[in-house]
Amino acid sequence: MKHYYYLIIFLVFNTTLISCASDDDLNFNGDYENSFKSWLTFKNESANNYKYVVGGGSVFTDYSWETIITVTNGMVTQRDFAYVGGSPSTIPEDQKQWSETGNTLNTHEDSPAAATLTLDEIYTKAVQKWLVKQKGFSSYFEAKNNGLISLAGYVEDNCADDCFIGVRILSITALD
């Protein structure tokens, strides 16, 4: 019963956010709404237990990395990080790949790892910040993970390298 109470509060909160932003204020409003509906279905079917992979990289340094965020009962319980491309020879070995759980979550502060956010928080951040129309910025949104968010963010116009602010989600899977 407690889970349904939180779900109802979350739905009301996000519906209010979406309804407050007019189509003129938000990029990709229809795509976002469709993806958000798919998210609510997935969240219910997975009992809010899932993991997702965030990809990152730098054109400037030629490094790429992945962060796996594990969510159990709607709470982030694990974060795994690894460099997957490039040759970060200047990075100490113990920082090239690591895992955090429990009290160690968020202890690798100077890492390019993705933040420990739930998908609820990512969808909220997308509608409140990343997809809001701003002069001098271009927004991007994709839902290539079976209708779930795969890309949300923006880039300042005329920026040359590594300018994307947002999230790139490579995959989302329910936990067994």
Coordinates of C-alpha atoms in Angstrom, one line a residue:
M1 CA 0.0 0.0 0.0
K2 CA 2.9 2.3 0.8
H3 CA 4.3 1.9 -2.7
Y4 CA 1.0 2.9 -4.3
Y5 CA 0.8 6.0 -2.1
Y6 CA 4.3 7.2 -3.3
L7 CA 3.4 6.3 -6.9
I8 CA 0.3 8.5 -6.7
I9 CA 2.2 11.4 -5.2
F10 CA 4.9 11.0 -7.9
L11 CA 2.3 11.0 -10.6
V12 CA 0.5 14.0 -9.3
F13 CA 3.8 15.9 -9.0
N14 CA 5.0 15.1 -12.5
T15 CA 1.6 15.7 -14.0
T16 CA 1.7 19.1 -12.4
L17 CA 5.2 19.8 -13.7
I18 CA 4.2 18.8 -17.2
S19 CA 0.9 20.8 -17.2
C20 CA 2.7 23.9 -15.8
A21 CA 5.1 23.9 -18.7
S22 CA 3.4 24.9 -21.9
D23 CA 4.3 23.4 -25.3
D24 CA 6.1 26.7 -25.9
D25 CA 8.4 26.2 -22.9
L26 CA 9.4 22.6 -23.4
N27 CA 11.2 20.9 -26.3
F28 CA 10.0 17.4 -27.2
N29 CA 6.9 17.6 -24.9
G30 CA 4.9 14.9 -26.7
D31 CA 7.9 12.5 -27.0
Y32 CA 8.6 13.1 -23.3
E33 CA 5.0 12.4 -22.2
N34 CA 4.9 9.2 -24.3
S35 CA 8.3 8.0 -22.8
F36 CA 7.1 9.0 -19.3
K37 CA 4.0 6.8 -19.7
S38 CA 6.2 3.9 -20.8
W39 CA 8.4 4.5 -17.8
L40 CA 5.4 4.3 -15.4
T41 CA 4.5 1.0 -17.0
F42 CA 8.0 -0.4 -16.8
K43 CA 8.4 0.8 -13.2
N44 CA 5.2 -1.0 -12.2
E45 CA 6.1 -4.2 -14.1
S46 CA 9.6 -4.3 -12.6
A47 CA 8.4 -3.4 -9.1
N48 CA 10.8 -0.4 -9.3
N49 CA 13.8 -2.8 -9.4
Y50 CA 16.1 -2.2 -12.4
K51 CA 19.5 -1.2 -13.6
Y52 CA 20.5 1.2 -16.3
V53 CA 23.8 1.9 -18.1
V54 CA 24.9 5.5 -18.7
G55 CA 27.5 6.1 -21.4
G56 CA 30.0 9.0 -21.3
G57 CA 33.0 10.1 -23.1
S58 CA 35.2 13.0 -24.2
V59 CA 36.0 13.9 -27.8
F60 CA 38.9 15.9 -26.5
T61 CA 40.6 13.1 -24.5
D62 CA 39.3 10.2 -26.5
Y63 CA 38.2 8.4 -23.3
S64 CA 34.8 6.7 -22.9
W65 CA 33.3 5.1 -19.9
E66 CA 30.1 3.5 -18.6
T67 CA 28.3 3.7 -15.3
I68 CA 25.8 1.0 -14.2
I69 CA 23.3 2.3 -11.7
T70 CA 21.3 -0.4 -9.8
V71 CA 18.0 0.6 -8.2
T72 CA 16.2 -1.7 -5.7
N73 CA 12.8 -0.8 -4.4
G74 CA 13.1 2.7 -5.9
M75 CA 16.5 3.5 -4.2
V76 CA 19.9 3.5 -5.7
T77 CA 21.8 0.6 -4.2
Q78 CA 24.9 0.2 -6.4
R79 CA 27.0 2.2 -8.8
D80 CA 29.6 0.5 -11.0
F81 CA 32.1 2.4 -13.2
A82 CA 34.6 1.5 -15.8
Y83 CA 36.6 3.1 -18.6
V84 CA 35.7 1.2 -21.8
G85 CA 37.6 3.1 -24.5
G86 CA 40.6 5.2 -25.0
S87 CA 43.8 4.8 -23.0
P88 CA 43.6 6.7 -19.8
S89 CA 47.3 6.1 -18.8
T90 CA 47.3 9.1 -16.5
I91 CA 44.5 7.6 -14.3
P92 CA 45.6 5.4 -11.4
E93 CA 44.6 1.7 -11.8
D94 CA 42.2 1.8 -8.8
Q95 CA 40.2 4.6 -10.5
K96 CA 39.8 2.9 -13.9
Q97 CA 37.1 0.5 -12.6
W98 CA 35.3 0.4 -9.3
S99 CA 32.0 -0.4 -7.6
E100 CA 30.1 1.3 -4.8
T101 CA 27.4 0.0 -2.5
G102 CA 25.8 0.9 0.8
N103 CA 27.9 3.4 2.7
T104 CA 30.4 3.7 -0.1
L105 CA 27.9 5.2 -2.6
N106 CA 29.2 8.5 -4.0
T107 CA 32.7 8.1 -2.6
H108 CA 34.4 8.5 -6.0
E109 CA 33.7 12.2 -6.2
D110 CA 36.3 13.2 -8.8
S111 CA 35.2 10.6 -11.3
P112 CA 33.3 11.2 -14.5
A113 CA 30.8 8.5 -13.4
A114 CA 27.1 9.2 -13.7
A115 CA 25.3 10.6 -10.7
T116 CA 23.3 8.1 -8.5
L117 CA 19.9 9.1 -9.8
T118 CA 16.8 6.9 -10.1
L119 CA 14.9 7.0 -13.4
D120 CA 12.2 9.0 -11.6
E121 CA 14.8 11.6 -10.8
I122 CA 16.1 11.6 -14.4
Y123 CA 12.7 12.1 -15.9
T124 CA 12.1 14.9 -13.4
K125 CA 15.4 16.5 -14.3
A126 CA 14.7 16.2 -18.0
V127 CA 11.3 18.1 -17.7
Q128 CA 12.6 20.7 -15.3
K129 CA 16.0 21.5 -16.8
W130 CA 17.3 19.6 -19.8
L131 CA 14.3 20.0 -22.2
V132 CA 13.3 23.5 -21.2
K133 CA 13.6 25.8 -24.2
Q134 CA 16.5 28.2 -23.7
K135 CA 17.8 30.8 -26.1
G136 CA 21.2 29.9 -27.4
F137 CA 20.9 26.2 -26.7
S138 CA 19.7 23.1 -28.6
S139 CA 17.9 20.3 -26.8
Y140 CA 17.9 16.6 -27.5
F141 CA 15.5 13.8 -26.5
E142 CA 15.3 10.2 -27.6
A143 CA 13.5 7.2 -26.2
K144 CA 15.3 4.2 -27.8
N145 CA 15.2 1.9 -24.7
N146 CA 11.8 0.3 -25.6
G147 CA 10.2 3.7 -25.3
L148 CA 12.1 4.7 -22.2
I149 CA 14.5 7.6 -22.1
S150 CA 17.8 7.1 -23.8
L151 CA 19.0 10.7 -24.4
A152 CA 17.9 14.0 -22.8
G153 CA 20.0 17.1 -22.6
Y154 CA 21.1 20.3 -24.3
V155 CA 24.2 21.8 -25.9
E156 CA 25.1 25.5 -26.1
D157 CA 25.0 26.7 -29.7
N158 CA 28.4 27.1 -31.3
C159 CA 30.2 24.9 -28.6
A160 CA 33.0 22.9 -30.1
D161 CA 33.8 19.8 -27.9
D162 CA 32.3 18.0 -24.9
C163 CA 29.4 20.4 -24.5
F164 CA 26.4 18.0 -23.9
I165 CA 24.7 18.6 -20.5
G166 CA 22.3 15.7 -19.7
V167 CA 22.2 12.0 -19.8
R168 CA 22.8 9.2 -22.4
I169 CA 21.3 5.9 -21.2
L170 CA 22.5 2.9 -23.2
S171 CA 20.2 0.3 -21.7
I172 CA 17.5 -0.2 -19.0
T173 CA 16.7 -3.7 -17.7
A174 CA 14.5 -5.0 -15.0
L175 CA 16.3 -6.9 -12.2
D176 CA 15.5 -10.6 -11.9

